[in-house]
Amino acid sequence: ASRATRLELGAPDGGLQVGDDVVIGHVITPEFIAAHGMTGTWRAFNDTWQPIAWRTITAIDGATVTLDVPLRSPLLLRDRPSLRRVTHSVHHVGIEALSFTNAVDPAAARSMNQVSVFHFTGVKDAWVRDVHSRSLDGGAHVQSGGLRVHQSKRVSVMNSSIGRAQNRGSGGNGYLFEV
Protein backbone atom coordinates (compact mmCIF):
# COMPACT_ATOMS: atom_id res chain seq x y z
CA ALA A 1 0.00 0.00 0.00
CA SER A 2 1.03 3.59 -0.49
CA ARG A 3 2.49 5.20 2.65
CA ALA A 4 3.40 1.76 4.02
CA THR A 5 6.17 1.47 6.60
CA ARG A 6 5.86 -2.30 7.09
CA LEU A 7 6.85 -4.78 4.39
CA GLU A 8 6.14 -8.51 4.38
CA LEU A 9 9.10 -10.37 2.93
CA GLY A 10 8.64 -13.76 1.29
CA ALA A 11 10.56 -15.39 4.15
CA PRO A 12 12.55 -14.21 7.17
CA ASP A 13 15.91 -12.83 6.09
CA GLY A 14 18.46 -13.68 8.75
CA GLY A 15 20.96 -11.29 7.18
CA LEU A 16 18.93 -8.14 7.85
CA GLN A 17 19.30 -6.21 11.11
CA VAL A 18 17.67 -3.19 12.70
CA GLY A 19 19.62 -0.13 11.55
CA ASP A 20 20.49 -1.59 8.13
CA ASP A 21 20.18 0.72 5.16
CA VAL A 22 18.05 -0.87 2.43
CA VAL A 23 16.86 -0.04 -1.05
CA ILE A 24 13.40 -1.07 -2.22
CA GLY A 25 12.82 -1.41 -5.92
CA HIS A 26 11.07 -3.31 -8.68
CA VAL A 27 11.28 -4.19 -12.35
CA ILE A 28 9.96 -1.58 -14.79
CA THR A 29 7.52 -3.99 -16.43
CA PRO A 30 5.32 -3.27 -19.47
CA GLU A 31 2.34 -3.34 -17.09
CA PHE A 32 3.96 -0.72 -14.81
CA ILE A 33 4.66 1.49 -17.83
CA ALA A 34 1.09 1.09 -19.12
CA ALA A 35 -0.37 1.89 -15.68
CA HIS A 36 1.47 5.23 -15.83
CA GLY A 37 0.28 5.97 -19.37
CA MET A 38 3.84 5.91 -20.71
CA THR A 39 3.75 3.01 -23.21
CA GLY A 40 6.01 3.93 -26.13
CA THR A 41 7.53 6.84 -24.20
CA TRP A 42 9.47 5.31 -21.31
CA ARG A 43 12.28 3.18 -22.71
CA ALA A 44 15.50 3.76 -20.76
CA PHE A 45 14.90 1.29 -17.91
CA ASN A 46 12.34 -1.12 -19.36
CA ASP A 47 12.57 -4.68 -18.03
CA THR A 48 15.28 -3.77 -15.49
CA TRP A 49 15.14 -3.63 -11.69
CA GLN A 50 15.24 -0.01 -10.50
CA PRO A 51 15.52 1.42 -6.99
CA ILE A 52 12.55 3.51 -5.86
CA ALA A 53 13.18 4.13 -2.15
CA TRP A 54 16.18 4.26 0.17
CA ARG A 55 15.24 3.51 3.77
CA THR A 56 16.54 2.27 7.15
CA ILE A 57 15.10 -0.76 8.98
CA THR A 58 13.71 0.23 12.40
CA ALA A 59 12.22 -3.14 13.44
CA ILE A 60 12.10 -6.78 12.33
CA ASP A 61 9.38 -9.24 13.34
CA GLY A 62 9.81 -12.59 11.56
CA ALA A 63 9.35 -11.87 7.86
CA THR A 64 8.10 -8.31 8.44
CA VAL A 65 10.42 -5.32 8.37
CA THR A 66 9.48 -1.81 9.50
CA LEU A 67 11.01 1.18 7.70
CA ASP A 68 11.90 4.62 9.01
CA VAL A 69 10.02 6.50 6.27
CA PRO A 70 6.78 5.46 4.50
CA LEU A 71 6.88 4.39 0.86
CA ARG A 72 5.41 6.89 -1.56
CA SER A 73 3.71 4.36 -3.83
CA PRO A 74 2.43 0.79 -3.57
CA LEU A 75 4.56 -2.19 -4.55
CA LEU A 76 2.80 -4.68 -6.83
CA LEU A 77 3.86 -8.33 -7.07
CA ARG A 78 3.50 -8.19 -10.88
CA ASP A 79 6.56 -5.84 -10.91
CA ARG A 80 8.70 -8.25 -8.84
CA PRO A 81 9.54 -5.91 -5.93
CA SER A 82 12.45 -6.65 -3.63
CA LEU A 83 14.35 -5.20 -0.72
CA ARG A 84 18.16 -5.20 -0.78
CA ARG A 85 20.67 -4.36 1.92
CA VAL A 86 22.89 -1.39 1.04
CA THR A 87 26.30 -0.44 2.33
CA HIS A 88 27.03 3.22 1.74
CA SER A 89 30.77 3.54 1.33
CA VAL A 90 30.69 7.33 1.59
CA HIS A 91 28.94 9.14 4.43
CA HIS A 92 29.19 12.35 6.43
CA VAL A 93 30.63 14.36 3.54
CA GLY A 94 29.86 17.80 2.22
CA ILE A 95 30.73 20.80 0.11
CA GLU A 96 30.74 24.22 1.77
CA ALA A 97 31.43 27.89 1.00
CA LEU A 98 32.29 27.53 -2.68
CA SER A 99 31.68 29.46 -5.89
CA PHE A 100 32.13 27.64 -9.19
CA THR A 101 31.63 27.56 -12.94
CA ASN A 102 32.23 24.93 -15.57
CA ALA A 103 30.96 26.98 -18.53
CA VAL A 104 32.77 26.42 -21.82
CA ASP A 105 32.36 27.51 -25.41
CA PRO A 106 28.57 27.38 -26.10
CA ALA A 107 28.97 24.97 -29.04
CA ALA A 108 31.02 22.61 -26.89
CA ALA A 109 28.37 22.73 -24.13
CA ARG A 110 25.59 21.87 -26.60
CA SER A 111 27.61 18.91 -27.95
CA MET A 112 27.58 17.10 -24.56
CA ASN A 113 24.68 15.80 -22.47
CA GLN A 114 24.19 15.73 -18.70
CA VAL A 115 27.41 17.45 -17.64
CA SER A 116 26.84 18.21 -13.96
CA VAL A 117 29.39 19.85 -11.69
CA PHE A 118 28.73 17.84 -8.52
CA HIS A 119 27.54 14.24 -8.18
CA PHE A 120 26.44 12.66 -4.93
CA THR A 121 26.00 8.97 -5.74
CA GLY A 122 25.62 6.26 -3.11
CA VAL A 123 26.15 8.62 -0.16
CA LYS A 124 24.27 9.21 3.06
CA ASP A 125 24.24 12.02 5.60
CA ALA A 126 25.79 14.55 3.23
CA TRP A 127 25.37 18.29 2.65
CA VAL A 128 25.86 21.19 0.28
CA ARG A 129 25.95 24.57 2.06
CA ASP A 130 26.65 28.08 0.74
CA VAL A 131 27.57 26.86 -2.75
CA HIS A 132 26.83 29.18 -5.69
CA SER A 133 27.42 29.12 -9.43
CA ARG A 134 28.98 32.17 -11.04
CA SER A 135 29.83 33.46 -14.47
CA LEU A 136 33.29 34.60 -15.45
CA ASP A 137 31.99 36.83 -18.24
CA GLY A 138 28.40 37.72 -17.29
CA GLY A 139 26.96 34.78 -19.24
CA ALA A 140 26.45 31.10 -18.46
CA HIS A 141 27.32 29.50 -15.13
CA VAL A 142 27.28 25.77 -15.95
CA GLN A 143 27.43 23.54 -19.03
CA SER A 144 24.15 21.69 -18.43
CA GLY A 145 23.69 20.71 -14.79
CA GLY A 146 24.73 21.69 -11.32
CA LEU A 147 24.10 19.18 -8.53
CA ARG A 148 22.98 15.57 -9.07
CA VAL A 149 21.93 13.42 -6.08
CA HIS A 150 21.47 9.77 -7.08
CA GLN A 151 20.94 6.59 -5.04
CA SER A 152 21.60 8.51 -1.84
CA LYS A 153 19.79 9.42 1.35
CA ARG A 154 19.66 12.32 3.80
CA VAL A 155 21.42 14.85 1.58
CA SER A 156 20.72 18.46 2.62
CA VAL A 157 21.13 21.44 0.30
CA MET A 158 21.15 24.76 2.16
CA ASN A 159 21.69 28.40 1.15
CA SER A 160 22.88 27.43 -2.32
CA SER A 161 22.07 28.57 -5.86
CA ILE A 162 22.89 27.33 -9.35
CA GLY A 163 21.82 29.06 -12.55
CA ARG A 164 22.23 29.76 -16.24
CA ALA A 165 22.83 26.40 -17.89
CA GLN A 166 24.31 26.62 -21.39
CA ASN A 167 22.72 23.40 -22.65
CA ARG A 168 19.00 23.24 -21.83
CA GLY A 169 18.08 20.92 -24.67
CA SER A 170 16.75 17.38 -24.65
CA GLY A 171 18.77 14.48 -23.31
CA GLY A 172 18.59 15.40 -19.62
CA ASN A 173 20.12 18.86 -19.85
CA GLY A 174 19.32 22.03 -17.92
CA TYR A 175 18.55 20.35 -14.57
CA LEU A 176 20.35 22.57 -12.09
CA PHE A 177 19.35 20.50 -9.04
CA GLU A 178 18.56 16.87 -9.94
CA VAL A 179 17.40 14.46 -7.25
mmCIF file of C-alpha atoms in Angstrom:
data_model
loop_
_atom_site.group_PDB
_atom_site.id
_atom_site.type_symbol
_atom_site.label_atom_id
_atom_site.label_comp_id
_atom_site.label_asym_id
_atom_site.label_seq_id
_atom_site.Cartn_x
_atom_site.Cartn_y
_atom_site.Cartn_z
ATOM 1 C CA ALA A 1 0.000 0.000 0.000
ATOM 2 C CA SER A 2 1.029 3.586 -0.488
ATOM 3 C CA ARG A 3 2.495 5.204 2.655
ATOM 4 C CA ALA A 4 3.397 1.757 4.020
ATOM 5 C CA THR A 5 6.171 1.473 6.599
ATOM 6 C CA ARG A 6 5.857 -2.305 7.089
ATOM 7 C CA LEU A 7 6.850 -4.781 4.392
ATOM 8 C CA GLU A 8 6.135 -8.506 4.382
ATOM 9 C CA LEU A 9 9.101 -10.371 2.932
ATOM 10 C CA GLY A 10 8.641 -13.765 1.288
ATOM 11 C CA ALA A 11 10.559 -15.388 4.153
ATOM 12 C CA PRO A 12 12.551 -14.210 7.168
ATOM 13 C CA ASP A 13 15.913 -12.827 6.089
ATOM 14 C CA GLY A 14 18.463 -13.684 8.753
ATOM 15 C CA GLY A 15 20.957 -11.288 7.180
ATOM 16 C CA LEU A 16 18.932 -8.137 7.854
ATOM 17 C CA GLN A 17 19.299 -6.214 11.111
ATOM 18 C CA VAL A 18 17.669 -3.190 12.704
ATOM 19 C CA GLY A 19 19.623 -0.132 11.548
ATOM 20 C CA ASP A 20 20.486 -1.587 8.130
ATOM 21 C CA ASP A 21 20.176 0.717 5.156
ATOM 22 C CA VAL A 22 18.053 -0.872 2.426
ATOM 23 C CA VAL A 23 16.858 -0.043 -1.052
ATOM 24 C CA ILE A 24 13.400 -1.068 -2.217
ATOM 25 C CA GLY A 25 12.822 -1.413 -5.924
ATOM 26 C CA HIS A 26 11.073 -3.312 -8.679
ATOM 27 C CA VAL A 27 11.278 -4.195 -12.351
ATOM 28 C CA ILE A 28 9.965 -1.583 -14.787
ATOM 29 C CA THR A 29 7.522 -3.989 -16.429
ATOM 30 C CA PRO A 30 5.323 -3.266 -19.466
ATOM 31 C CA GLU A 31 2.338 -3.337 -17.086
ATOM 32 C CA PHE A 32 3.961 -0.722 -14.813
ATOM 33 C CA ILE A 33 4.662 1.488 -17.826
ATOM 34 C CA ALA A 34 1.087 1.093 -19.121
ATOM 35 C CA ALA A 35 -0.374 1.887 -15.681
ATOM 36 C CA HIS A 36 1.472 5.230 -15.825
ATOM 37 C CA GLY A 37 0.280 5.966 -19.374
ATOM 38 C CA MET A 38 3.839 5.906 -20.713
ATOM 39 C CA THR A 39 3.754 3.014 -23.213
ATOM 40 C CA GLY A 40 6.008 3.927 -26.135
ATOM 41 C CA THR A 41 7.531 6.844 -24.201
ATOM 42 C CA TRP A 42 9.471 5.309 -21.307
ATOM 43 C CA ARG A 43 12.285 3.175 -22.714
ATOM 44 C CA ALA A 44 15.497 3.755 -20.759
ATOM 45 C CA PHE A 45 14.902 1.285 -17.910
ATOM 46 C CA ASN A 46 12.337 -1.117 -19.362
ATOM 47 C CA ASP A 47 12.570 -4.684 -18.033
ATOM 48 C CA THR A 48 15.275 -3.766 -15.486
ATOM 49 C CA TRP A 49 15.141 -3.626 -11.694
ATOM 50 C CA GLN A 50 15.240 -0.006 -10.497
ATOM 51 C CA PRO A 51 15.516 1.421 -6.988
ATOM 52 C CA ILE A 52 12.549 3.511 -5.857
ATOM 53 C CA ALA A 53 13.183 4.128 -2.153
ATOM 54 C CA TRP A 54 16.184 4.264 0.172
ATOM 55 C CA ARG A 55 15.242 3.510 3.771
ATOM 56 C CA THR A 56 16.537 2.268 7.155
ATOM 57 C CA ILE A 57 15.100 -0.763 8.982
ATOM 58 C CA THR A 58 13.706 0.231 12.397
ATOM 59 C CA ALA A 59 12.216 -3.141 13.437
ATOM 60 C CA ILE A 60 12.102 -6.783 12.329
ATOM 61 C CA ASP A 61 9.384 -9.244 13.335
ATOM 62 C CA GLY A 62 9.809 -12.593 11.564
ATOM 63 C CA ALA A 63 9.353 -11.875 7.855
ATOM 64 C CA THR A 64 8.097 -8.306 8.440
ATOM 65 C CA VAL A 65 10.421 -5.317 8.368
ATOM 66 C CA THR A 66 9.482 -1.809 9.499
ATOM 67 C CA LEU A 67 11.006 1.175 7.701
ATOM 68 C CA ASP A 68 11.899 4.623 9.010
ATOM 69 C CA VAL A 69 10.018 6.504 6.270
ATOM 70 C CA PRO A 70 6.782 5.464 4.500
ATOM 71 C CA LEU A 71 6.878 4.389 0.865
ATOM 72 C CA ARG A 72 5.408 6.895 -1.562
ATOM 73 C CA SER A 73 3.715 4.360 -3.826
ATOM 74 C CA PRO A 74 2.427 0.787 -3.572
ATOM 75 C CA LEU A 75 4.560 -2.190 -4.552
ATOM 76 C CA LEU A 76 2.802 -4.685 -6.831
ATOM 77 C CA LEU A 77 3.863 -8.335 -7.073
ATOM 78 C CA ARG A 78 3.496 -8.188 -10.881
ATOM 79 C CA ASP A 79 6.561 -5.840 -10.911
ATOM 80 C CA ARG A 80 8.701 -8.250 -8.839
ATOM 81 C CA PRO A 81 9.542 -5.908 -5.933
ATOM 82 C CA SER A 82 12.451 -6.651 -3.626
ATOM 83 C CA LEU A 83 14.353 -5.197 -0.716
ATOM 84 C CA ARG A 84 18.157 -5.196 -0.781
ATOM 85 C CA ARG A 85 20.671 -4.356 1.923
ATOM 86 C CA VAL A 86 22.892 -1.387 1.042
ATOM 87 C CA THR A 87 26.295 -0.441 2.328
ATOM 88 C CA HIS A 88 27.028 3.217 1.738
ATOM 89 C CA SER A 89 30.769 3.536 1.331
ATOM 90 C CA VAL A 90 30.694 7.329 1.590
ATOM 91 C CA HIS A 91 28.944 9.140 4.431
ATOM 92 C CA HIS A 92 29.189 12.353 6.433
ATOM 93 C CA VAL A 93 30.634 14.364 3.537
ATOM 94 C CA GLY A 94 29.858 17.799 2.224
ATOM 95 C CA ILE A 95 30.734 20.803 0.113
ATOM 96 C CA GLU A 96 30.737 24.224 1.766
ATOM 97 C CA ALA A 97 31.434 27.891 0.996
ATOM 98 C CA LEU A 98 32.290 27.525 -2.676
ATOM 99 C CA SER A 99 31.676 29.459 -5.892
ATOM 100 C CA PHE A 100 32.126 27.644 -9.188
ATOM 101 C CA THR A 101 31.630 27.563 -12.944
ATOM 102 C CA ASN A 102 32.233 24.929 -15.573
ATOM 103 C CA ALA A 103 30.960 26.976 -18.534
ATOM 104 C CA VAL A 104 32.774 26.419 -21.825
ATOM 105 C CA ASP A 105 32.358 27.507 -25.411
ATOM 106 C CA PRO A 106 28.566 27.377 -26.100
ATOM 107 C CA ALA A 107 28.967 24.972 -29.039
ATOM 108 C CA ALA A 108 31.019 22.606 -26.889
ATOM 109 C CA ALA A 109 28.375 22.727 -24.135
ATOM 110 C CA ARG A 110 25.593 21.867 -26.602
ATOM 111 C CA SER A 111 27.609 18.913 -27.949
ATOM 112 C CA MET A 112 27.583 17.104 -24.561
ATOM 113 C CA ASN A 113 24.683 15.802 -22.466
ATOM 114 C CA GLN A 114 24.194 15.725 -18.702
ATOM 115 C CA VAL A 115 27.414 17.448 -17.643
ATOM 116 C CA SER A 116 26.843 18.208 -13.962
ATOM 117 C CA VAL A 117 29.391 19.849 -11.694
ATOM 118 C CA PHE A 118 28.732 17.843 -8.516
ATOM 119 C CA HIS A 119 27.542 14.244 -8.181
ATOM 120 C CA PHE A 120 26.442 12.663 -4.926
ATOM 121 C CA THR A 121 25.995 8.970 -5.742
ATOM 122 C CA GLY A 122 25.618 6.263 -3.110
ATOM 123 C CA VAL A 123 26.150 8.624 -0.160
ATOM 124 C CA LYS A 124 24.267 9.215 3.061
ATOM 125 C CA ASP A 125 24.240 12.020 5.601
ATOM 126 C CA ALA A 126 25.785 14.554 3.227
ATOM 127 C CA TRP A 127 25.367 18.286 2.652
ATOM 128 C CA VAL A 128 25.860 21.189 0.277
ATOM 129 C CA ARG A 129 25.947 24.567 2.064
ATOM 130 C CA ASP A 130 26.653 28.080 0.743
ATOM 131 C CA VAL A 131 27.570 26.856 -2.753
ATOM 132 C CA HIS A 132 26.833 29.176 -5.692
ATOM 133 C CA SER A 133 27.423 29.117 -9.431
ATOM 134 C CA ARG A 134 28.981 32.169 -11.039
ATOM 135 C CA SER A 135 29.827 33.457 -14.471
ATOM 136 C CA LEU A 136 33.288 34.595 -15.448
ATOM 137 C CA ASP A 137 31.989 36.828 -18.244
ATOM 138 C CA GLY A 138 28.399 37.715 -17.289
ATOM 139 C CA GLY A 139 26.956 34.777 -19.236
ATOM 140 C CA ALA A 140 26.454 31.104 -18.464
ATOM 141 C CA HIS A 141 27.323 29.504 -15.135
ATOM 142 C CA VAL A 142 27.276 25.765 -15.950
ATOM 143 C CA GLN A 143 27.425 23.544 -19.031
ATOM 144 C CA SER A 144 24.151 21.689 -18.432
ATOM 145 C CA GLY A 145 23.692 20.711 -14.789
ATOM 146 C CA GLY A 146 24.731 21.690 -11.318
ATOM 147 C CA LEU A 147 24.103 19.182 -8.527
ATOM 148 C CA ARG A 148 22.980 15.571 -9.065
ATOM 149 C CA VAL A 149 21.931 13.419 -6.085
ATOM 150 C CA HIS A 150 21.474 9.770 -7.079
ATOM 151 C CA GLN A 151 20.942 6.595 -5.040
ATOM 152 C CA SER A 152 21.597 8.508 -1.838
ATOM 153 C CA LYS A 153 19.786 9.423 1.353
ATOM 154 C CA ARG A 154 19.661 12.317 3.797
ATOM 155 C CA VAL A 155 21.417 14.850 1.576
ATOM 156 C CA SER A 156 20.718 18.464 2.617
ATOM 157 C CA VAL A 157 21.135 21.444 0.297
ATOM 158 C CA MET A 158 21.154 24.760 2.156
ATOM 159 C CA ASN A 159 21.690 28.402 1.151
ATOM 160 C CA SER A 160 22.883 27.425 -2.324
ATOM 161 C CA SER A 161 22.070 28.572 -5.855
ATOM 162 C CA ILE A 162 22.893 27.329 -9.348
ATOM 163 C CA GLY A 163 21.823 29.060 -12.547
ATOM 164 C CA ARG A 164 22.230 29.758 -16.238
ATOM 165 C CA ALA A 165 22.828 26.400 -17.893
ATOM 166 C CA GLN A 166 24.310 26.617 -21.388
ATOM 167 C CA ASN A 167 22.716 23.396 -22.648
ATOM 168 C CA ARG A 168 18.997 23.239 -21.832
ATOM 169 C CA GLY A 169 18.076 20.923 -24.673
ATOM 170 C CA SER A 170 16.746 17.379 -24.650
ATOM 171 C CA GLY A 171 18.766 14.477 -23.311
ATOM 172 C CA GLY A 172 18.593 15.395 -19.621
ATOM 173 C CA ASN A 173 20.118 18.864 -19.845
ATOM 174 C CA GLY A 174 19.318 22.025 -17.920
ATOM 175 C CA TYR A 175 18.555 20.350 -14.570
ATOM 176 C CA LEU A 176 20.347 22.568 -12.093
ATOM 177 C CA PHE A 177 19.350 20.504 -9.044
ATOM 178 C CA GLU A 178 18.561 16.871 -9.937
ATOM 179 C CA VAL A 179 17.400 14.459 -7.246
#
